[in-house]
Coordinates of C-alpha atoms in Angstrom, one line a residue:
X1 CA -45.1 -15.3 -14.6
X2 CA -42.9 -12.3 -15.3
X3 CA -41.1 -10.6 -12.4
X4 CA -41.1 -6.8 -12.6
X5 CA -38.4 -5.0 -10.8
X6 CA -38.9 -1.3 -10.2
X7 CA -35.7 0.6 -9.9
X8 CA -35.2 4.3 -9.1
X9 CA -37.4 6.7 -11.1
X10 CA -34.6 7.7 -13.4
X11 CA -34.0 4.2 -14.6
X12 CA -36.2 1.9 -16.7
X13 CA -38.0 -1.0 -15.1
X14 CA -36.6 -4.5 -15.8
X15 CA -39.0 -7.3 -16.6
X16 CA -37.5 -10.7 -16.2
X17 CA -39.2 -14.1 -16.7
X18 CA -38.2 -16.2 -13.7
X19 CA -36.8 -19.7 -14.3
X20 CA -39.2 -22.7 -14.0
X21 CA -39.3 -24.7 -10.8
X22 CA -37.5 -27.6 -12.5
X23 CA -34.3 -26.0 -13.7
X24 CA -30.7 -27.1 -14.3
X25 CA -28.5 -24.2 -15.3
X26 CA -26.1 -26.2 -17.4
X27 CA -29.0 -27.7 -19.4
X28 CA -30.5 -24.2 -19.7
X29 CA -27.3 -22.8 -21.3
X30 CA -27.0 -25.8 -23.6
X31 CA -30.5 -25.3 -24.9
X32 CA -29.9 -21.5 -25.4
X33 CA -26.8 -22.1 -27.4
X34 CA -27.9 -25.1 -29.5
X35 CA -28.3 -22.9 -32.6
X36 CA -24.7 -21.6 -32.0
X37 CA -22.9 -24.9 -32.1
X38 CA -20.1 -23.6 -34.4
X39 CA -19.7 -20.3 -32.7
X40 CA -16.6 -19.9 -30.5
X41 CA -17.4 -20.0 -26.8
X42 CA -13.9 -19.9 -25.4
X43 CA -10.4 -18.9 -26.4
X44 CA -7.7 -20.1 -24.0
X45 CA -4.0 -20.6 -24.3
X46 CA -4.5 -23.9 -26.2
X47 CA -6.9 -22.6 -28.8
X48 CA -10.6 -22.2 -29.6
X49 CA -13.6 -24.2 -28.3
X50 CA -17.0 -23.9 -30.0
X51 CA -20.4 -24.0 -28.2
X52 CA -21.0 -27.4 -29.6
X53 CA -17.7 -28.8 -28.3
X54 CA -18.3 -27.2 -24.9
X55 CA -21.6 -28.9 -24.5
X56 CA -20.4 -32.3 -25.7
X57 CA -17.4 -32.3 -23.4
X58 CA -19.4 -31.1 -20.4
X59 CA -22.0 -33.9 -21.0
X60 CA -19.2 -36.4 -21.4
X61 CA -17.8 -35.3 -18.1
X62 CA -21.2 -35.6 -16.6
X63 CA -21.1 -39.3 -17.6
X64 CA -17.5 -39.7 -16.3
X65 CA -18.5 -38.4 -12.9
X66 CA -21.2 -41.1 -12.7
X67 CA -18.7 -43.7 -13.8
X68 CA -16.4 -42.6 -11.0
X69 CA -19.2 -43.2 -8.5
X70 CA -19.8 -39.5 -7.7
X71 CA -23.5 -39.0 -7.0
X72 CA -25.9 -36.0 -7.2
X73 CA -25.5 -33.5 -4.4
X74 CA -22.0 -34.8 -3.6
X75 CA -19.1 -32.3 -3.9
X76 CA -16.2 -32.1 -6.4
X77 CA -13.4 -29.7 -5.5
X78 CA -12.1 -27.8 -8.6
X79 CA -8.5 -26.5 -8.1
X80 CA -8.1 -25.3 -11.7
X81 CA -6.4 -22.6 -13.7
X82 CA -8.5 -20.6 -16.1
X83 CA -8.5 -22.9 -19.1
X84 CA -11.6 -24.2 -21.0
X85 CA -11.4 -27.4 -18.8
X86 CA -12.7 -25.5 -15.9
X87 CA -16.0 -24.4 -17.5
X88 CA -16.3 -28.0 -18.9
X89 CA -15.9 -29.5 -15.4
X90 CA -18.2 -26.9 -13.8
X91 CA -21.0 -27.3 -16.3
X92 CA -20.6 -31.1 -16.5
X93 CA -21.0 -31.3 -12.7
X94 CA -24.1 -29.1 -12.7
X95 CA -25.5 -31.3 -15.5
X96 CA -25.0 -34.4 -13.4
X97 CA -26.5 -32.8 -10.3
X98 CA -23.0 -32.9 -8.7
X99 CA -21.9 -29.8 -6.7
X100 CA -18.7 -28.2 -8.0
X101 CA -16.7 -26.3 -5.3
X102 CA -14.5 -23.8 -7.1
X103 CA -11.3 -23.2 -5.1
X104 CA -8.7 -20.4 -5.1
X105 CA -5.6 -21.7 -7.0
X106 CA -3.1 -19.7 -5.0
X107 CA -3.6 -21.4 -1.7
X108 CA -1.2 -23.6 0.4
X109 CA -1.6 -27.3 1.0
X110 CA -2.9 -26.5 4.5
X111 CA -5.7 -24.4 3.0
X112 CA -6.7 -27.3 0.7
X113 CA -6.7 -29.7 3.7
X114 CA -9.3 -27.4 5.3
X115 CA -11.4 -27.3 2.1
X116 CA -11.2 -31.1 1.5
X117 CA -12.2 -31.8 5.1
X118 CA -14.9 -29.1 5.2
X119 CA -16.5 -30.0 1.9
X120 CA -16.3 -33.8 2.1
X121 CA -15.4 -33.7 -1.5
X122 CA -15.7 -37.1 -3.4
X123 CA -13.2 -36.0 -6.0
X124 CA -10.7 -33.2 -6.7
X125 CA -9.8 -32.0 -10.1
X126 CA -6.5 -30.1 -10.1
X127 CA -4.6 -28.5 -13.0
X128 CA -1.3 -30.2 -13.4
X129 CA 0.6 -27.1 -12.3
X130 CA -1.3 -27.2 -9.0
X131 CA -1.3 -31.0 -8.5
X132 CA 1.7 -31.1 -6.1
X133 CA 0.0 -28.9 -3.5
X134 CA -3.3 -30.8 -3.8
X135 CA -1.6 -34.2 -3.5
X136 CA 0.2 -33.0 -0.4
X137 CA -3.1 -31.9 1.0
X138 CA -4.8 -35.2 0.2
X139 CA -2.1 -37.1 2.1
X140 CA -2.9 -35.0 5.2
X141 CA -6.6 -34.5 5.0
X142 CA -9.1 -36.9 6.6
X143 CA -11.3 -38.0 3.7
X144 CA -13.3 -41.0 2.7
X145 CA -12.0 -42.2 -0.7
X146 CA -11.6 -38.8 -2.3
X147 CA -10.2 -39.3 -5.9
X148 CA -7.6 -37.0 -7.5
X149 CA -8.0 -36.2 -11.2
X150 CA -5.4 -34.1 -13.0
X151 CA -6.3 -31.7 -15.7
X152 CA -4.1 -30.4 -18.6
X153 CA -1.3 -32.9 -17.9
X154 CA 2.0 -31.4 -18.9
X155 CA 3.4 -34.5 -20.6
X156 CA 1.9 -37.9 -21.6
X157 CA 2.7 -41.1 -19.7
X158 CA 5.4 -43.3 -21.3
X159 CA 3.9 -45.8 -23.7
X160 CA 2.5 -48.8 -22.0
X161 CA 2.8 -47.3 -18.6
X162 CA -0.5 -47.0 -16.6
X163 CA -1.3 -43.6 -15.3
X164 CA -1.1 -43.3 -11.5
X165 CA -3.7 -40.5 -11.5
X166 CA -6.5 -40.3 -14.1
X167 CA -6.4 -37.3 -16.5
X168 CA -9.6 -35.3 -16.9
X169 CA -9.3 -34.9 -20.6
X170 CA -8.8 -38.7 -21.0
X171 CA -11.8 -39.4 -18.9
X172 CA -13.9 -37.0 -21.1
X173 CA -12.6 -38.5 -24.3
X174 CA -13.5 -42.0 -23.1
X175 CA -17.0 -41.2 -21.9
X176 CA -20.3 -41.2 -23.8
X177 CA -22.2 -37.9 -23.5
X178 CA -25.0 -38.0 -20.9
X179 CA -28.3 -37.8 -22.6
X180 CA -30.3 -36.2 -19.9
X181 CA -29.5 -33.7 -17.2
X182 CA -30.1 -34.5 -13.5
X183 CA -33.5 -33.5 -12.3
X184 CA -32.8 -30.4 -10.3
X185 CA -34.9 -27.4 -9.2
X186 CA -34.1 -23.8 -9.3
X187 CA -33.7 -23.7 -5.5
X188 CA -31.5 -26.9 -5.4
X189 CA -27.9 -26.6 -4.4
X190 CA -25.8 -26.1 -7.5
X191 CA -22.3 -25.1 -6.5
X192 CA -20.2 -23.6 -3.7
X193 CA -17.7 -20.7 -3.7
X194 CA -15.4 -20.1 -0.8
X195 CA -15.2 -16.6 0.5
X196 CA -11.9 -14.7 -0.2
X197 CA -10.6 -14.9 3.3
X198 CA -9.9 -11.2 3.6
X199 CA -10.9 -11.4 7.3
X200 CA -9.8 -14.9 8.2
X201 CA -11.0 -18.5 7.4
X202 CA -12.9 -18.8 4.1
X203 CA -16.5 -19.8 4.3
X204 CA -18.2 -22.3 2.0
X205 CA -21.0 -20.2 0.4
X206 CA -23.8 -22.3 -1.1
X207 CA -25.6 -21.2 -4.2
X208 CA -28.5 -22.6 -6.3
X209 CA -29.1 -23.2 -10.0
X210 CA -31.3 -20.1 -10.2
X211 CA -28.8 -17.8 -8.7
X212 CA -26.6 -18.0 -11.8
X213 CA -29.6 -17.2 -14.0
X214 CA -30.5 -14.1 -12.0
X215 CA -27.1 -12.5 -12.1
X216 CA -27.1 -12.7 -15.9
X217 CA -30.7 -11.4 -16.3
X218 CA -30.4 -8.5 -13.8
X219 CA -26.8 -7.3 -14.2
X220 CA -25.1 -8.7 -17.3
X221 CA -27.8 -7.9 -19.8
X222 CA -29.4 -4.7 -18.6
X223 CA -26.3 -3.0 -17.0
X224 CA -23.4 -4.3 -19.1
X225 CA -25.6 -4.6 -22.2
X226 CA -23.7 -7.8 -23.1
X227 CA -24.7 -9.4 -26.4
X228 CA -23.8 -12.3 -28.7
X229 CA -21.2 -10.2 -30.7
X230 CA -19.2 -9.3 -27.6
X231 CA -15.8 -10.8 -26.8
X232 CA -15.2 -10.7 -23.1
X233 CA -12.1 -11.0 -21.0
X234 CA -11.9 -11.2 -17.2
X235 CA -8.6 -10.6 -15.4
X236 CA -10.5 -11.8 -12.3
X237 CA -10.3 -15.6 -12.2
X238 CA -13.1 -18.0 -12.4
X239 CA -12.8 -19.2 -8.8
X240 CA -13.8 -15.6 -7.7
X241 CA -17.6 -15.0 -7.8
X242 CA -17.0 -11.9 -9.8
X243 CA -14.9 -13.9 -12.4
X244 CA -17.3 -16.8 -12.6
X245 CA -20.1 -14.4 -13.7
X246 CA -17.7 -12.5 -16.0
X247 CA -16.3 -15.4 -17.9
X248 CA -18.9 -18.1 -17.6
X249 CA -22.4 -17.1 -16.7
X250 CA -22.6 -13.8 -18.6
X251 CA -21.0 -14.7 -22.0
X252 CA -22.7 -18.1 -22.1
X253 CA -26.1 -16.6 -21.4
X254 CA -26.0 -14.6 -24.6
X255 CA -23.7 -16.7 -26.9
X256 CA -20.7 -14.3 -26.6
X257 CA -17.0 -15.4 -26.7
X258 CA -14.9 -15.4 -23.6
X259 CA -11.1 -15.2 -23.4
X260 CA -9.4 -17.2 -20.6
X261 CA -5.9 -16.7 -19.2
X262 CA -4.2 -19.3 -17.1
X263 CA -1.3 -17.1 -16.0
X264 CA -1.3 -14.4 -13.3
X265 CA -3.0 -11.2 -14.4
X266 CA 0.0 -8.9 -14.7
X267 CA -0.4 -5.7 -16.7
X268 CA 1.7 -7.1 -19.5
X269 CA -0.3 -10.4 -19.6
X270 CA -3.5 -8.4 -19.8
X271 CA -2.2 -6.1 -22.5
X272 CA -1.3 -9.1 -24.6
X273 CA -4.9 -10.3 -24.6
X274 CA -6.5 -6.9 -25.0
X275 CA -4.4 -6.2 -28.2
X276 CA -4.5 -9.7 -29.6
X277 CA -8.1 -10.7 -29.1
X278 CA -9.5 -7.2 -28.9
X279 CA -12.3 -7.9 -26.3
X280 CA -15.1 -5.5 -26.1
X281 CA -15.9 -6.1 -22.5
X282 CA -13.1 -6.1 -19.9
X283 CA -13.4 -6.9 -16.2
X284 CA -10.7 -5.9 -13.8
X285 CA -9.9 -4.8 -10.2
X286 CA -8.6 -1.4 -8.9
X287 CA -5.1 -2.6 -8.3
X288 CA -4.8 -4.0 -11.8
X289 CA -6.1 -0.8 -13.4
X290 CA -3.6 1.2 -11.3
X291 CA -0.7 -1.0 -12.5
X292 CA -1.9 -0.8 -16.1
X293 CA -1.9 3.0 -16.1
X294 CA 1.7 3.3 -14.8
X295 CA 3.1 0.6 -17.1
X296 CA 5.5 1.8 -19.8
X297 CA 3.8 -0.8 -22.1
X298 CA 0.3 0.7 -21.9
X299 CA -1.3 0.2 -25.3
X300 CA -2.7 3.1 -27.3
X301 CA -6.5 3.6 -27.5
X302 CA -6.5 2.5 -31.1
X303 CA -4.8 -0.9 -30.3
X304 CA -7.8 -2.1 -28.2
X305 CA -11.5 -2.5 -28.7
X306 CA -13.0 -2.1 -25.2
X307 CA -16.5 -0.5 -25.2
X308 CA -17.0 -1.0 -21.4
X309 CA -15.0 -2.1 -18.4
X310 CA -16.0 -3.1 -14.9
X311 CA -14.3 -3.0 -11.5
X312 CA -15.0 -4.8 -8.2
X313 CA -13.3 -6.3 -5.2
X314 CA -12.3 -2.9 -3.8
X315 CA -13.5 0.7 -4.3
X316 CA -12.1 2.2 -7.5
X317 CA -10.3 5.5 -6.8
X318 CA -11.7 8.4 -8.7
X319 CA -8.3 9.4 -10.2
X320 CA -7.8 5.9 -11.6
X321 CA -11.2 5.8 -13.3
X322 CA -10.8 9.3 -14.8
X323 CA -7.3 8.6 -16.1
X324 CA -8.4 5.3 -17.6
X325 CA -11.3 6.9 -19.4
X326 CA -9.2 9.8 -20.7
X327 CA -6.7 7.3 -22.2
X328 CA -9.0 4.6 -23.6
X329 CA -12.2 6.5 -24.1
X330 CA -14.3 3.9 -22.3
X331 CA -15.8 4.0 -18.8
X332 CA -15.1 1.7 -15.9
X333 CA -18.4 0.7 -14.2
X334 CA -17.3 0.4 -10.6
X335 CA -19.6 -1.8 -8.6
X336 CA -19.8 -4.0 -5.5
X337 CA -20.9 -7.6 -5.3
X338 CA -20.1 -10.4 -2.8
X339 CA -19.7 -14.1 -2.7
X340 CA -23.0 -14.2 -0.8
X341 CA -24.9 -12.3 -3.5
X342 CA -22.8 -14.0 -6.3
X343 CA -22.2 -10.8 -8.3
X344 CA -22.7 -7.1 -8.5
X345 CA -25.8 -5.6 -6.9
X346 CA -24.7 -1.9 -6.7
X347 CA -23.1 -0.4 -9.8
X348 CA -22.4 2.6 -12.0
X349 CA -24.1 2.8 -15.4
X350 CA -22.6 3.4 -18.8
X351 CA -23.1 7.1 -19.7
X352 CA -23.8 8.0 -16.1
X353 CA -20.6 7.0 -14.3
X354 CA -19.8 9.0 -11.1
X355 CA -16.2 8.1 -10.3
X356 CA -15.6 8.0 -6.5
X357 CA -19.0 6.3 -6.0
X358 CA -20.2 2.7 -6.4
X359 CA -23.3 4.0 -8.3
X360 CA -26.9 2.9 -7.6
X361 CA -28.7 -0.4 -6.9
X362 CA -29.0 -2.8 -9.8
X363 CA -32.7 -3.2 -10.6
X364 CA -34.0 -6.3 -8.9
X365 CA -31.9 -5.7 -5.8
X366 CA -32.8 -3.5 -2.7
X367 CA -30.2 -2.0 -0.5
X368 CA -30.5 -0.4 2.9
X369 CA -28.1 1.5 5.2
X370 CA -28.7 0.9 8.9
X371 CA -27.1 2.1 12.1
X372 CA -26.0 -0.1 15.0
X373 CA -29.5 -0.3 16.2
X374 CA -30.8 -1.5 12.8
X375 CA -32.6 1.8 12.0
X376 CA -32.2 3.4 8.5
X377 CA -29.7 6.2 8.3
X378 CA -30.1 9.4 6.3
X379 CA -28.2 10.7 3.3
X380 CA -24.6 11.5 4.2
X381 CA -24.5 9.2 7.2
X382 CA -22.4 6.1 7.3
X383 CA -24.3 2.9 7.8
X384 CA -24.1 -0.9 7.5
X385 CA -25.0 -2.1 4.0
X386 CA -27.9 -4.7 3.8
X387 CA -29.0 -6.3 0.5
X388 CA -32.0 -8.2 -0.7
X389 CA -32.2 -9.9 -4.1
X390 CA -32.9 -13.2 -5.9
X391 CA -29.3 -14.3 -6.3
X392 CA -28.6 -14.6 -2.5
X393 CA -26.8 -17.7 -1.3
X394 CA -28.6 -20.2 0.9
X395 CA -26.1 -20.4 3.7
X396 CA -22.5 -21.0 4.8
X397 CA -21.9 -24.7 4.8
X398 CA -21.5 -26.2 8.2
X399 CA -21.3 -22.8 9.9
X400 CA -24.5 -22.1 11.7
X401 CA -23.1 -19.1 13.7
X402 CA -21.9 -17.2 10.7
X403 CA -25.0 -18.1 8.7
X404 CA -27.3 -16.7 11.3
X405 CA -25.3 -13.5 11.6
X406 CA -25.3 -12.9 7.8
X407 CA -28.5 -14.3 6.3
X408 CA -31.3 -12.4 8.0
X409 CA -34.6 -13.5 6.4
X410 CA -34.7 -11.8 3.0
X411 CA -31.8 -9.6 3.8
X412 CA -28.0 -10.2 3.8
X413 CA -25.7 -8.2 6.1
X414 CA -22.7 -7.4 3.8
X415 CA -20.2 -6.3 6.4
X416 CA -19.6 -3.1 4.4
X417 CA -20.0 0.5 5.5
X418 CA -21.5 3.0 3.0
X419 CA -23.1 6.4 2.8
X420 CA -25.6 7.6 0.2
X421 CA -25.4 10.9 -1.6
X422 CA -28.5 13.0 -2.2
X423 CA -28.5 12.0 -5.9
X424 CA -28.8 8.3 -4.9
X425 CA -25.2 7.2 -5.5
X426 CA -23.5 5.2 -2.8
X427 CA -20.0 5.9 -1.5
X428 CA -17.9 3.1 0.1
X429 CA -16.6 3.7 3.6
X430 CA -14.8 0.4 4.3
X431 CA -15.5 -2.9 5.9
X432 CA -17.3 -2.8 9.2
X433 CA -14.4 -4.5 11.0
X434 CA -11.9 -1.9 9.5
X435 CA -13.6 1.3 10.7
X436 CA -11.5 3.3 13.2
X437 CA -12.4 5.6 16.0
X438 CA -9.8 8.3 16.3
X439 CA -10.2 11.1 18.9
X440 CA -13.7 9.9 19.5
X441 CA -14.7 10.2 15.8
X442 CA -15.1 7.5 13.2
X443 CA -12.5 7.4 10.4
X444 CA -13.0 5.4 7.2
X445 CA -9.7 3.9 6.1
X446 CA -11.0 3.9 2.5
X447 CA -11.6 7.6 2.6
X448 CA -8.0 8.3 3.6
X449 CA -6.7 5.8 1.1
X450 CA -8.6 7.5 -1.7
X451 CA -6.9 10.8 -0.9
X452 CA -3.5 9.3 -0.7
X453 CA -3.7 7.7 -4.1
X454 CA -4.4 11.1 -5.6
X455 CA -0.8 12.1 -4.8
X456 CA 1.5 11.8 -7.8
X457 CA 3.9 9.6 -5.9
X458 CA 1.4 7.0 -4.6
X459 CA 0.5 3.8 -6.5
X460 CA -1.4 2.1 -3.7
X461 CA -2.2 2.7 0.0
X462 CA -3.9 0.9 2.9
X463 CA -4.8 2.4 6.2
X464 CA -5.2 0.6 9.5
X465 CA -5.5 1.5 13.2
X466 CA -2.6 1.0 15.6
X467 CA -2.5 1.3 19.4
X468 CA -0.5 4.3 20.7
X469 CA -0.5 4.1 24.5
X470 CA -4.2 3.0 24.6
X471 CA -5.3 5.4 21.8
X472 CA -6.0 4.4 18.2
X473 CA -3.9 6.2 15.6
X474 CA -4.0 5.8 11.9
X475 CA -1.0 4.2 10.0
X476 CA -0.8 4.2 6.2
X477 CA 1.1 1.6 4.3
X478 CA 2.1 3.2 1.0
X479 CA 3.4 1.7 -2.3
X480 CA 5.2 4.3 -4.3
X481 CA 5.3 4.5 -8.1
X482 CA 8.6 3.3 -9.5
X483 CA 10.0 6.8 -10.2
X484 CA 9.6 8.0 -6.6
X485 CA 11.8 7.2 -3.6
X486 CA 10.9 7.0 0.1
X487 CA 12.0 9.8 2.3
X488 CA 11.1 11.8 5.4
X489 CA 10.3 14.7 3.2
X490 CA 7.8 12.6 1.3
X491 CA 6.3 11.4 4.6
X492 CA 5.6 15.0 5.7
X493 CA 4.3 15.9 2.2
X494 CA 1.8 13.0 2.2
X495 CA 0.6 13.9 5.7
X496 CA 0.1 17.5 4.7
X497 CA -1.6 16.4 1.5
X498 CA -4.3 14.5 3.5
X499 CA -4.7 17.3 6.0
X500 CA -5.5 19.7 3.2
X501 CA -8.3 17.5 2.0
X502 CA -9.8 15.9 5.0
X503 CA -10.7 16.7 8.6
X504 CA -7.5 17.0 10.8
X505 CA -8.2 13.9 12.9
X506 CA -8.2 11.7 9.7
X507 CA -4.6 12.2 8.5
X508 CA -2.3 9.2 9.0
X509 CA 0.0 9.7 12.0
X510 CA 2.5 7.1 10.7
X511 CA 3.4 6.3 7.1
X512 CA 5.3 3.2 6.2
X513 CA 6.6 2.6 2.7
X514 CA 6.3 -1.0 1.4
X515 CA 7.0 -2.8 -1.8
X516 CA 3.5 -4.3 -2.0
X517 CA 0.3 -4.8 0.0
X518 CA -1.0 -8.2 1.2
X519 CA -4.0 -9.1 -0.9
X520 CA -6.3 -12.0 -1.5
X521 CA -6.3 -13.6 -4.9
X522 CA -9.3 -11.5 -5.7
X523 CA -7.4 -8.3 -5.2
X524 CA -8.8 -7.3 -1.8
X525 CA -6.3 -5.8 0.6
X526 CA -5.9 -8.0 3.8
X527 CA -5.8 -5.2 6.3
X528 CA -5.8 -7.7 9.2
X529 CA -2.3 -8.8 8.1
X530 CA -1.1 -5.1 8.1
X531 CA -2.6 -4.8 11.7
X532 CA -0.6 -7.9 12.7
X533 CA 2.6 -6.1 11.5
X534 CA 1.9 -3.0 13.5

């Protein structure tokens, strides 16, 4: 039976065939791409991998997991850099009915101790460059026979010397491809993603096989217009819900080619891939777009082939979007998604971008803005954002309190504040926990930050509330562009700049110049760390 999603009147309806009750997402992708066996699925730092090779290696890993004694519904922690081995491991686990738990690669051993203990992982696959931190964590964590497997081992073992730790690629080479996928349903648990930790301890967010399907059908195909001929490149890593859709779910759902990058996404590293592989779809975050635009190595428009870009993680400043489009001639579709909804549910559209807003609901999703009493708010009023859609997670693993506070029947409480313009576009006001009450009136830190970054001297800004004798005052942490120097004159200039553009009570009383802002690996500013410094 087809599902018909009715969006706003100005947008066409989206008709999507739902997945069958018996559904394994990895098997679904392999069947879709069987006619494309020789087409390139991935390009990483080591070379090209075809769709046929991707399927064979994933099915071999499925067999290897069974040989290691890992059973369906048990967890495997993936602490892996963005190389083709990560999609192989992820899809192979899904094919076997095993639950991959994709972890942030920038964490400390203490963080991995938490994840190992919390997930009860039966095995951990770690890229060789990350193995030391994972090994240290395994020596500390309480676990019942969890096995370590290293991926992309830097150098082979001496001839005749047994390996102390098995190597993923060797296990795959030695295994026979699994002939049949595990019997799973569309609502069965498929994988976990840990939340980014922008407000504290990460939560294990549990997703189903069908959730991956829905993000491709409702966002990637109708909003991005992604097709087989596209080459896609995501600076956001695969361990991030945004990156997992960008570089795995979306390209593999249409037979496109994805470029993977193991190293940190600096502006220069991104430029190297944009000019060498000439991707047509690029996925970034606001801080990256800002650093790209101020780089002296910014490529010319003719040196790249981007037809569309996306942004998520934080609100994209209007000035950044407009400058990017003027230079490259392509739009950035700013949107918001969440680990709980798996990908973007509110987005701008190509040809109808309104920079400074997060656009309109993606067809297939419903959003509501509610006040503190749960009642809908009118246009122009700030309210809490609630979302309903078919890609919603099931729960937070082993966290009943947080699950009950976030998953409210069909609706999910996002923890974000928004307002809606009369034209139906939504404007980000900040995280609910970050809103400030100054002189008895609410102040959105994001609103102040958006004004600060319009100043020629400012690269990035973050605003928090600090206690001044029992009263809340705003403090701005500002990163300057390289050609500007901190001074008291600039402090006064920035205060006046905000006063001229916002209500008087919203200007920052204090301005602190810093070299950088604390962020999660997904690019979100950790304002709680700035509050701790204040």
